[in-house]
Amino acid sequence: MKDFQLCIPTNMIFGHDAQARAGELTAAWGTSALILYGSQRIVKSGLLKEITDQLEAHGVAWETFGGIQENPRLLEAEAACSLVKEKNIDVLLAIGGGSVMDLAKAVSIGCFQEESLWAFYEGKAVPHKAIPLGAIPTMAATASEANPVSVLQNEALHQKRALRHPLLYPKFALLNPNLTCTVPSAQTAMGALDIFAHAFERYFHLGQKGTLRTHLCTAVMKTVREELPRVQEHPGDYDGRAQLMWAATMAHSDMVGFEGVFACHAMSHALTGEFNIPHGGALAILMPAWCKYMLPLYPRDMAEFAVRVWDVDRGELSEVSAAQEGISRFQDFICQSSLPVTLREAGIVHADSRILAEQAMGGKDWIGENYRGLSVEDVQRIFELARG
């Protein structure tokens, strides 16, 4: 095992009615809050009123910034920063999925940036201060409630970039699985594939291999396998929703291990930036394509993945045959979740694989180097395998 330091400073409260602590915990960090959210779902469900009533009961004034879309945009973040400055907001409260939380994180540091907020995401500036942020996830996917990562899209440049910095950890996160029960089936599936990807990309990290890490990553992936069909068939199943929600938090908060082979995530950012395809949907297309590309190079690893995660019985099968069966089961699982497994199925028929590859590289010579470093030509080939 490699040496490491683990610090997750977020106060996480998990379970029934966890959101009932929102007023108390927000008041501990400020007296004027901006509530950031996405769709009208939290308005229609009464969750927004429940939270604002709590804030008022604890002496916290509030404003709202709604309508945040999937793949959060730089212009949205800049508009929210202006509102924070105008209203003298001193604490943020993000209610929603990963997009809402990621945008709230951008706002938390953007209010103290005199120049472009995008400079943080380009690596040209470093955050030095952040507004305190609390999170109430309403979807199981990104673990943004428990990690220091924010992903933002610059529509003008057709670029999507991730920023990781300790200031981006939320101060508290209130996780009630019941709040995810009204998430539509397709969105639930896309969130679940994002959970799977976070464990998948850690599983293959050659420099972090170990018995415990392998079993933890495998457990998260198999949890998604078992629980996603369950909650798609029975959307109100609390236990199934709870399993997915905690799997999400574990998978991308370093609780199952550090670092990863994040090539599929880099490629997914190119797809979402160019075609606005949902992040989880992009990963569902790219992960099997990545496996197909790696199979001739690492048949043993792909066969072990097939056995551990997809329950392939090796028997008399060769490594290549076992791996192929595992990839087939992977794609079948995605299909059964009603998600596309190729770019063509997603309605993307005129994608330029070279342009996508160059966008995925983000100016780097290699990506995914914790397993096998991928050049722009390698990435282009994976996009072609994903075409279908």
Coordinates of C-alpha atoms in Angstrom, one line a residue:
M1 CA 0.0 0.0 0.0
K2 CA 1.1 3.5 -0.7
D3 CA 1.4 6.1 2.1
F4 CA -1.6 8.4 2.3
Q5 CA -3.4 11.0 4.4
L6 CA -7.2 10.9 4.6
C7 CA -9.2 13.9 5.7
I8 CA -12.9 14.3 5.0
P9 CA -13.8 17.4 7.0
T10 CA -17.5 17.4 5.9
N11 CA -20.0 16.7 8.7
M12 CA -22.2 14.0 7.1
I13 CA -25.6 13.2 8.5
F14 CA -27.3 10.2 6.9
G15 CA -30.8 8.9 7.2
H16 CA -34.5 9.6 7.5
D17 CA -35.2 13.4 7.8
A18 CA -31.5 14.3 7.7
Q19 CA -32.5 17.6 6.0
A20 CA -34.3 18.6 9.3
R21 CA -30.8 19.8 10.5
A22 CA -30.5 22.3 7.7
G23 CA -31.5 25.4 9.7
E24 CA -29.4 24.6 12.7
L25 CA -26.2 23.8 10.7
T26 CA -26.6 26.7 8.2
A27 CA -27.0 29.1 11.1
A28 CA -23.6 27.9 12.5
W29 CA -21.9 29.3 9.4
G30 CA -23.8 32.5 8.6
T31 CA -26.9 34.6 8.9
S32 CA -27.6 35.1 5.2
A33 CA -27.9 32.1 2.9
L34 CA -28.2 31.6 -0.9
I35 CA -30.1 28.4 -1.7
L36 CA -29.0 26.9 -5.1
Y37 CA -31.1 24.3 -6.8
G38 CA -31.9 22.8 -10.2
S39 CA -35.4 21.9 -11.3
Q40 CA -38.8 22.8 -9.8
R41 CA -38.9 19.3 -8.2
I42 CA -37.8 20.6 -4.8
V43 CA -40.5 23.3 -5.0
K44 CA -43.3 20.9 -6.0
S45 CA -42.3 18.4 -3.3
G46 CA -42.3 21.0 -0.6
L47 CA -38.6 20.5 0.2
L48 CA -37.7 24.1 -0.6
K49 CA -40.4 25.4 1.8
E50 CA -39.3 23.0 4.5
I51 CA -35.7 24.3 4.2
T52 CA -36.6 28.0 4.1
D53 CA -38.9 27.5 7.1
Q54 CA -36.0 26.0 9.0
L55 CA -33.7 28.8 8.0
E56 CA -36.2 31.5 9.2
A57 CA -36.7 29.6 12.5
H58 CA -32.9 29.9 13.1
G59 CA -32.6 33.5 12.1
V60 CA -31.1 33.0 8.7
A61 CA -32.2 35.3 5.8
W62 CA -32.3 33.6 2.4
E63 CA -32.3 34.1 -1.3
T64 CA -32.7 31.5 -4.1
F65 CA -30.9 30.8 -7.3
G66 CA -32.7 28.1 -9.2
G67 CA -32.8 26.5 -12.7
I68 CA -29.3 25.2 -12.6
Q69 CA -28.9 22.7 -15.5
E70 CA -27.0 19.5 -16.0
N71 CA -23.4 20.1 -16.8
P72 CA -23.2 23.4 -14.8
R73 CA -22.1 26.4 -16.8
L74 CA -19.6 29.2 -16.2
L75 CA -22.2 31.9 -17.0
E76 CA -24.5 30.5 -14.4
A77 CA -21.8 30.5 -11.8
E78 CA -20.8 34.1 -12.6
A79 CA -24.5 35.2 -12.3
A80 CA -24.7 33.5 -8.9
C81 CA -21.5 35.2 -7.8
S82 CA -23.0 38.5 -8.7
L83 CA -26.1 37.7 -6.6
V84 CA -23.9 36.7 -3.6
K85 CA -22.1 40.0 -3.7
E86 CA -25.2 42.1 -4.2
K87 CA -27.1 40.4 -1.3
N88 CA -24.1 40.1 1.0
I89 CA -24.5 36.3 1.3
D90 CA -22.3 34.6 3.8
V91 CA -23.3 30.9 3.4
L92 CA -24.4 28.7 0.5
L93 CA -26.8 25.8 0.6
A94 CA -26.9 23.5 -2.4
I95 CA -30.0 21.3 -2.8
G96 CA -29.9 19.0 -5.7
G97 CA -27.6 16.7 -7.6
G98 CA -23.9 16.9 -8.5
S99 CA -24.4 19.8 -11.0
V100 CA -26.0 22.0 -8.3
M101 CA -23.3 21.1 -5.8
D102 CA -20.5 21.6 -8.3
L103 CA -21.8 25.0 -9.4
A104 CA -22.2 26.0 -5.7
K105 CA -18.6 25.2 -5.1
A106 CA -17.6 27.3 -8.1
V107 CA -19.6 30.2 -6.6
S108 CA -18.0 29.7 -3.1
I109 CA -14.6 30.5 -4.5
G110 CA -15.6 32.7 -7.4
C111 CA -16.9 35.5 -5.2
F112 CA -13.3 36.2 -4.1
Q113 CA -11.8 36.1 -7.6
E114 CA -11.3 39.5 -9.2
E115 CA -10.5 38.0 -12.6
S116 CA -12.1 35.2 -14.4
L117 CA -13.5 32.3 -12.4
W118 CA -12.5 30.0 -15.2
A119 CA -8.9 30.7 -14.4
F120 CA -9.2 28.3 -11.4
Y121 CA -10.4 25.5 -13.7
E122 CA -7.6 26.2 -16.2
G123 CA -5.0 25.9 -13.5
K124 CA -4.0 29.6 -13.9
A125 CA -5.2 30.7 -10.5
V126 CA -5.5 29.0 -7.0
P127 CA -8.4 29.6 -4.6
H128 CA -7.4 31.4 -1.4
K129 CA -10.8 31.8 0.3
A130 CA -14.3 30.2 0.0
I131 CA -17.8 31.0 1.3
P132 CA -19.0 28.1 3.6
L133 CA -21.2 25.6 1.8
G134 CA -23.7 23.0 2.9
A135 CA -25.2 20.3 0.7
I136 CA -28.5 18.4 0.6
P137 CA -28.1 15.8 -2.2
T138 CA -31.3 14.8 -4.0
M139 CA -29.6 12.3 -6.3
A140 CA -27.1 9.6 -5.8
A141 CA -24.2 10.0 -8.2
T142 CA -21.1 12.3 -7.8
A143 CA -20.3 12.4 -4.1
S144 CA -19.8 16.1 -4.5
E145 CA -21.3 16.4 -1.0
A146 CA -18.2 14.8 0.4
N147 CA -15.3 15.6 -1.9
P148 CA -13.3 18.8 -2.9
V149 CA -14.0 18.5 -6.6
S150 CA -16.0 20.9 -8.8
V151 CA -16.7 20.4 -12.5
L152 CA -17.7 23.4 -14.7
Q153 CA -18.4 23.8 -18.4
N154 CA -17.3 26.8 -20.5
E155 CA -19.8 26.9 -23.3
A156 CA -17.9 29.5 -25.2
L157 CA -14.8 27.3 -25.4
H158 CA -16.7 24.0 -25.6
Q159 CA -14.6 22.8 -22.6
K160 CA -15.4 21.1 -19.4
R161 CA -12.9 21.1 -16.6
A162 CA -12.5 19.7 -13.1
L163 CA -11.0 21.6 -10.2
R164 CA -9.9 19.9 -7.0
H165 CA -9.0 22.0 -3.9
P166 CA -9.5 21.5 -0.1
L167 CA -11.6 24.7 0.1
L168 CA -14.3 23.0 -2.0
Y169 CA -15.3 20.5 0.7
P170 CA -18.8 21.3 2.0
K171 CA -19.0 22.1 5.7
F172 CA -21.9 19.7 6.1
A173 CA -24.0 17.3 4.0
L174 CA -27.5 16.0 4.9
L175 CA -28.2 12.7 3.1
N176 CA -31.7 11.5 3.2
P177 CA -32.3 8.6 0.6
N178 CA -36.0 9.5 0.6
L179 CA -35.1 12.7 -1.3
T180 CA -33.9 10.6 -4.2
C181 CA -37.1 8.6 -4.6
T182 CA -38.7 11.0 -7.1
V183 CA -35.7 11.0 -9.4
P184 CA -36.8 9.7 -12.8
S185 CA -35.6 6.2 -13.8
A186 CA -33.2 7.4 -16.6
Q187 CA -31.6 9.9 -14.3
T188 CA -31.3 7.3 -11.5
A189 CA -29.5 5.1 -14.0
M190 CA -27.1 7.8 -15.1
G191 CA -26.3 8.6 -11.5
A192 CA -25.7 4.9 -10.8
L193 CA -23.3 4.6 -13.7
D194 CA -21.4 7.6 -12.4
I195 CA -21.1 5.8 -9.1
F196 CA -19.9 2.7 -10.9
A197 CA -17.4 4.7 -12.8
H198 CA -15.8 6.2 -9.7
A199 CA -15.1 2.6 -8.4
F200 CA -14.3 1.2 -11.8
E201 CA -11.6 3.8 -12.4
R202 CA -10.1 3.2 -8.9
Y203 CA -10.2 -0.6 -9.4
F204 CA -7.8 -0.5 -12.4
H205 CA -5.2 1.8 -10.8
L206 CA -2.0 -0.3 -11.0
G207 CA -0.1 1.7 -8.4
Q208 CA -2.8 1.2 -5.8
K209 CA -3.6 -2.5 -6.1
G210 CA -4.3 -4.3 -2.9
T211 CA -6.7 -6.9 -1.5
L212 CA -8.9 -4.4 0.5
R213 CA -9.0 -1.8 -2.2
T214 CA -10.0 -4.4 -4.9
H215 CA -12.8 -5.8 -2.7
L216 CA -14.0 -2.3 -1.8
C217 CA -14.2 -1.2 -5.4
T218 CA -15.8 -4.4 -6.4
A219 CA -18.4 -4.1 -3.7
V220 CA -19.4 -0.6 -4.9
M221 CA -19.7 -1.8 -8.5
K222 CA -21.7 -4.9 -7.5
T223 CA -23.9 -2.7 -5.3
V224 CA -24.8 -0.7 -8.3
R225 CA -25.5 -3.9 -10.3
E226 CA -27.9 -5.2 -7.6
E227 CA -29.6 -2.0 -6.4
L228 CA -30.2 -0.1 -9.7
P229 CA -32.7 -2.6 -11.1
R230 CA -34.3 -2.7 -7.7
V231 CA -35.0 1.0 -7.5
Q232 CA -35.9 1.3 -11.1
E233 CA -38.6 -1.3 -10.5
H234 CA -39.6 0.1 -7.1
P235 CA -38.7 3.8 -7.1
G236 CA -39.8 4.3 -3.5
D237 CA -37.7 1.5 -2.0
Y238 CA -35.9 3.3 0.8
D239 CA -33.2 0.7 1.4
G240 CA -32.3 0.4 -2.3
R241 CA -32.0 4.2 -2.5
A242 CA -30.0 4.2 0.7
Q243 CA -27.5 1.6 -0.6
L244 CA -27.0 3.7 -3.8
M245 CA -26.6 7.0 -1.9
W246 CA -24.0 5.7 0.4
A247 CA -22.2 3.8 -2.4
A248 CA -22.0 7.2 -4.2
T249 CA -20.5 8.9 -1.2
M250 CA -18.0 6.2 -0.6
A251 CA -17.0 5.8 -4.3
H252 CA -15.7 9.4 -4.9
S253 CA -14.6 10.6 -1.4
D254 CA -11.5 8.4 -1.3
M255 CA -13.1 6.0 1.2
V256 CA -12.5 3.1 -1.3
G257 CA -9.0 4.4 -2.2
F258 CA -7.1 7.2 -3.6
E259 CA -6.4 8.2 -7.2
G260 CA -7.7 6.5 -10.2
V261 CA -7.5 5.8 -14.0
F262 CA -9.8 8.7 -14.9
A263 CA -9.5 8.4 -18.7
C264 CA -13.2 7.7 -19.1
H265 CA -14.1 10.8 -17.1
A266 CA -11.8 12.9 -19.3
M267 CA -13.4 11.5 -22.4
S268 CA -16.9 12.0 -21.0
H269 CA -16.1 15.7 -20.4
A270 CA -15.4 16.0 -24.1
L271 CA -18.7 14.5 -25.0
T272 CA -20.7 16.6 -22.6
G273 CA -18.9 19.7 -23.6
E274 CA -19.5 19.1 -27.3
F275 CA -23.0 17.4 -27.3
N276 CA -24.3 18.2 -23.8
I277 CA -24.9 14.5 -23.3
P278 CA -25.5 13.8 -19.5
H279 CA -22.3 12.8 -17.7
G280 CA -23.5 9.4 -16.5
G281 CA -24.8 8.6 -20.0
A282 CA -21.4 9.4 -21.5
L283 CA -19.7 7.1 -19.0
A284 CA -22.1 4.3 -19.8
I285 CA -21.0 4.5 -23.4
L286 CA -17.3 5.0 -22.7
M287 CA -16.5 2.4 -20.0
P288 CA -17.2 -0.7 -22.2
A289 CA -15.4 0.9 -25.1
W290 CA -12.4 1.4 -22.9
C291 CA -12.6 -2.2 -21.8
K292 CA -12.7 -3.4 -25.4
Y293 CA -9.6 -1.3 -26.2
M294 CA -7.7 -2.6 -23.2
L295 CA -8.7 -6.3 -23.7
P296 CA -5.9 -7.2 -26.3
L297 CA -3.3 -5.5 -24.1
Y298 CA -4.4 -6.7 -20.7
P299 CA -6.5 -9.9 -21.1
R300 CA -5.9 -11.2 -17.6
D301 CA -7.0 -7.9 -15.9
M302 CA -10.1 -7.8 -18.1
A303 CA -10.9 -11.5 -17.3
E304 CA -10.5 -10.8 -13.6
F305 CA -12.9 -7.8 -13.9
A306 CA -15.4 -10.1 -15.6
V307 CA -15.2 -12.7 -12.9
R308 CA -15.2 -10.4 -9.9
V309 CA -17.8 -7.9 -11.0
W310 CA -19.9 -9.7 -13.7
D311 CA -19.8 -13.2 -12.1
V312 CA -18.4 -14.8 -15.2
D313 CA -17.6 -18.5 -14.6
R314 CA -14.1 -19.0 -16.1
G315 CA -14.5 -22.8 -16.3
E316 CA -12.8 -23.7 -19.6
L317 CA -12.9 -20.2 -20.9
S318 CA -9.7 -18.5 -22.0
E319 CA -8.9 -15.1 -20.6
V320 CA -10.0 -13.4 -23.8
S321 CA -13.3 -15.2 -23.9
A322 CA -14.0 -14.6 -20.2
A323 CA -13.2 -10.9 -20.7
Q324 CA -15.5 -10.7 -23.7
E325 CA -18.3 -12.3 -21.8
G326 CA -17.8 -9.8 -19.0
I327 CA -17.9 -6.8 -21.4
S328 CA -21.0 -8.2 -23.0
R329 CA -22.7 -8.5 -19.6
F330 CA -21.6 -4.9 -18.8
Q331 CA -23.3 -3.7 -21.9
D332 CA -26.4 -5.8 -21.3
F333 CA -26.7 -4.2 -17.8
I334 CA -26.5 -0.8 -19.3
C335 CA -29.2 -1.7 -21.9
Q336 CA -31.4 -3.1 -19.2
S337 CA -31.1 0.2 -17.4
S338 CA -32.5 1.9 -20.5
L339 CA -29.3 3.8 -21.3
P340 CA -27.5 3.9 -24.7
V341 CA -24.4 1.9 -25.0
T342 CA -23.1 3.6 -28.2
L343 CA -22.8 7.1 -29.5
R344 CA -25.2 6.2 -32.3
E345 CA -27.8 5.0 -29.8
A346 CA -27.4 8.3 -28.0
G347 CA -28.2 10.1 -31.2
I348 CA -24.6 11.2 -31.9
V349 CA -23.9 10.1 -35.5
H350 CA -21.5 12.8 -36.8
A351 CA -18.9 12.9 -34.0
D352 CA -15.4 13.7 -35.1
S353 CA -13.4 11.3 -33.1
R354 CA -10.1 13.3 -33.5
I355 CA -11.6 16.5 -32.3
L356 CA -13.2 14.7 -29.3
A357 CA -9.9 13.1 -28.5
E358 CA -8.0 16.4 -28.6
Q359 CA -10.6 17.9 -26.3
A360 CA -10.4 15.0 -23.9
M361 CA -6.6 15.4 -23.7
G362 CA -7.0 18.9 -22.4
G363 CA -3.5 19.9 -23.6
K364 CA -1.9 16.8 -22.0
D365 CA 0.3 14.3 -23.8
W366 CA -1.2 11.4 -21.9
I367 CA -4.3 10.6 -19.9
G368 CA -5.2 7.5 -17.9
E369 CA -1.5 6.9 -17.1
N370 CA -2.3 5.1 -13.8
Y371 CA -3.1 2.1 -15.9
R372 CA -1.9 2.5 -19.5
G373 CA -1.2 6.0 -20.7
L374 CA -3.4 6.9 -23.6
S375 CA -2.2 9.2 -26.4
V376 CA -4.5 11.2 -28.5
E377 CA -4.5 8.4 -31.1
D378 CA -5.5 5.9 -28.4
V379 CA -8.3 8.1 -27.2
Q380 CA -9.5 8.6 -30.8
R381 CA -9.6 4.8 -31.2
I382 CA -11.7 4.4 -28.1
F383 CA -14.2 7.0 -29.4
E384 CA -14.4 5.1 -32.6
L385 CA -15.1 1.9 -30.6
A386 CA -17.8 3.8 -28.8
R387 CA -19.4 4.9 -32.0
G388 CA -21.4 1.6 -32.5

